[in-house]
Amino acid sequence: MLPSQPCVTAELKLAAAEPDDTGEAPLHPELALTRTAVLRAVRHESARRLDDVLSRRSRSLLLDARAALALAPTVADIMAGELGWDIRRRTRELSDFIALAQAYLPPDQAK
């Protein structure tokens, strides 16, 4: 027989279940992504590519492709510092992300 204690699962706070509550300003006014969230994705979620953070971890690319493109150099700088990317790797990550993001823009806005 199971104990008749109340369930406390709903009271547990999960790291990724809520928006970043550090009080830190977002890296872009149109997106909620913060420096702390980028570092968490790299350190604790095994994000290794720029599109890992901007597409899969934060969903920034899906929410606002134009804002994600504007934010990409900043996120690439944060990731480069954390992962030890050289300038060639940073440039490649940016180029790859820009190519991917073009498909998410309306046809009249894609370059």
Short mmCIF file of C-alpha atoms in Angstrom, two decimals:
data_model
loop_
_atom_site.label_atom_id
_atom_site.label_comp_id
_atom_site.label_asym_id
_atom_site.label_seq_id
_atom_site.Cartn_x
_atom_site.Cartn_y
_atom_site.Cartn_z
CA MET A 1 0.00 0.00 0.00
CA LEU A 2 1.26 3.49 -0.88
CA PRO A 3 1.70 6.10 1.84
CA SER A 4 -1.04 8.70 2.04
CA GLN A 5 1.30 11.69 2.05
CA PRO A 6 0.59 14.55 -0.35
CA CYS A 7 2.59 14.67 -3.57
CA VAL A 8 5.33 17.31 -3.54
CA THR A 9 6.41 16.89 -7.16
CA ALA A 10 4.52 19.99 -8.28
CA GLU A 11 6.52 22.07 -5.81
CA LEU A 12 9.90 21.04 -7.23
CA LYS A 13 11.66 23.68 -9.29
CA LEU A 14 13.37 22.35 -12.41
CA ALA A 15 16.28 24.27 -13.90
CA ALA A 16 14.87 24.56 -17.41
CA ALA A 17 11.15 24.55 -16.58
CA GLU A 18 10.88 28.30 -16.07
CA PRO A 19 12.34 31.38 -17.75
CA ASP A 20 15.72 32.52 -16.50
CA ASP A 21 15.05 34.09 -13.09
CA THR A 22 18.52 35.54 -12.46
CA GLY A 23 17.29 39.07 -13.10
CA GLU A 24 19.81 39.27 -15.93
CA ALA A 25 18.86 41.33 -18.96
CA PRO A 26 18.20 39.40 -22.18
CA LEU A 27 20.88 39.55 -24.87
CA HIS A 28 18.28 40.84 -27.36
CA PRO A 29 15.10 42.82 -26.61
CA GLU A 30 12.92 40.47 -28.69
CA LEU A 31 14.17 37.23 -27.09
CA ALA A 32 14.48 35.98 -23.51
CA LEU A 33 17.93 34.42 -24.00
CA THR A 34 20.53 35.55 -21.45
CA ARG A 35 24.27 35.03 -21.09
CA THR A 36 23.57 32.68 -18.18
CA ALA A 37 21.24 30.59 -20.34
CA VAL A 38 23.89 30.29 -23.07
CA LEU A 39 26.50 29.22 -20.51
CA ARG A 40 24.06 26.71 -18.99
CA ALA A 41 23.40 25.22 -22.44
CA VAL A 42 27.12 24.81 -23.06
CA ARG A 43 28.13 23.62 -19.58
CA HIS A 44 25.16 21.45 -18.62
CA GLU A 45 23.27 20.59 -21.82
CA SER A 46 26.23 19.73 -24.08
CA ALA A 47 25.53 22.48 -26.63
CA ARG A 48 28.56 22.56 -28.91
CA ARG A 49 27.33 24.47 -31.96
CA LEU A 50 25.80 27.89 -32.38
CA ASP A 51 22.62 26.40 -33.79
CA ASP A 52 22.43 24.11 -30.73
CA VAL A 53 21.86 27.19 -28.58
CA LEU A 54 19.91 29.44 -30.94
CA SER A 55 17.68 26.77 -32.45
CA ARG A 56 17.34 23.73 -30.22
CA ARG A 57 18.06 24.92 -26.66
CA SER A 58 16.45 28.38 -26.68
CA ARG A 59 14.15 28.09 -29.71
CA SER A 60 15.22 31.65 -30.63
CA LEU A 61 15.45 30.83 -34.33
CA LEU A 62 11.88 29.52 -34.34
CA LEU A 63 10.51 32.42 -32.32
CA ASP A 64 12.14 35.26 -34.26
CA ALA A 65 14.64 34.42 -37.00
CA ARG A 66 15.60 38.05 -37.56
CA ALA A 67 16.38 38.58 -33.85
CA ALA A 68 18.28 35.26 -33.71
CA LEU A 69 20.43 36.41 -36.63
CA ALA A 70 21.16 39.70 -34.88
CA LEU A 71 22.02 37.85 -31.69
CA ALA A 72 24.22 35.20 -33.33
CA PRO A 73 27.56 37.09 -33.12
CA THR A 74 27.08 37.75 -29.40
CA VAL A 75 26.19 34.13 -28.65
CA ALA A 76 29.12 32.97 -30.80
CA ASP A 77 31.46 35.17 -28.72
CA ILE A 78 30.14 33.68 -25.46
CA MET A 79 30.43 30.13 -26.79
CA ALA A 80 33.90 30.78 -28.25
CA GLY A 81 35.14 31.92 -24.85
CA GLU A 82 33.61 28.94 -23.09
CA LEU A 83 34.58 26.27 -25.63
CA GLY A 84 37.94 27.67 -26.72
CA TRP A 85 36.97 28.29 -30.35
CA ASP A 86 39.53 30.05 -32.50
CA ILE A 87 38.49 32.77 -34.96
CA ARG A 88 38.11 30.24 -37.79
CA ARG A 89 35.71 28.09 -35.77
CA ARG A 90 33.70 31.13 -34.66
CA THR A 91 33.46 32.35 -38.26
CA ARG A 92 32.38 28.90 -39.48
CA GLU A 93 29.72 28.61 -36.79
CA LEU A 94 28.34 32.04 -37.74
CA SER A 95 28.35 31.20 -41.46
CA ASP A 96 26.60 27.89 -40.86
CA PHE A 97 23.98 29.50 -38.63
CA ILE A 98 23.32 32.33 -41.09
CA ALA A 99 22.78 29.79 -43.88
CA LEU A 100 20.37 27.83 -41.68
CA ALA A 101 18.50 30.92 -40.49
CA GLN A 102 17.92 32.19 -44.02
CA ALA A 103 15.40 29.38 -44.50
CA TYR A 104 13.36 30.70 -41.55
CA LEU A 105 12.99 34.22 -42.93
CA PRO A 106 10.15 35.26 -45.22
CA PRO A 107 11.31 35.08 -48.88
CA ASP A 108 11.42 38.86 -49.25
CA GLN A 109 13.78 39.16 -46.23
CA ALA A 110 16.19 36.32 -47.00
CA LYS A 111 19.53 37.42 -48.45
#
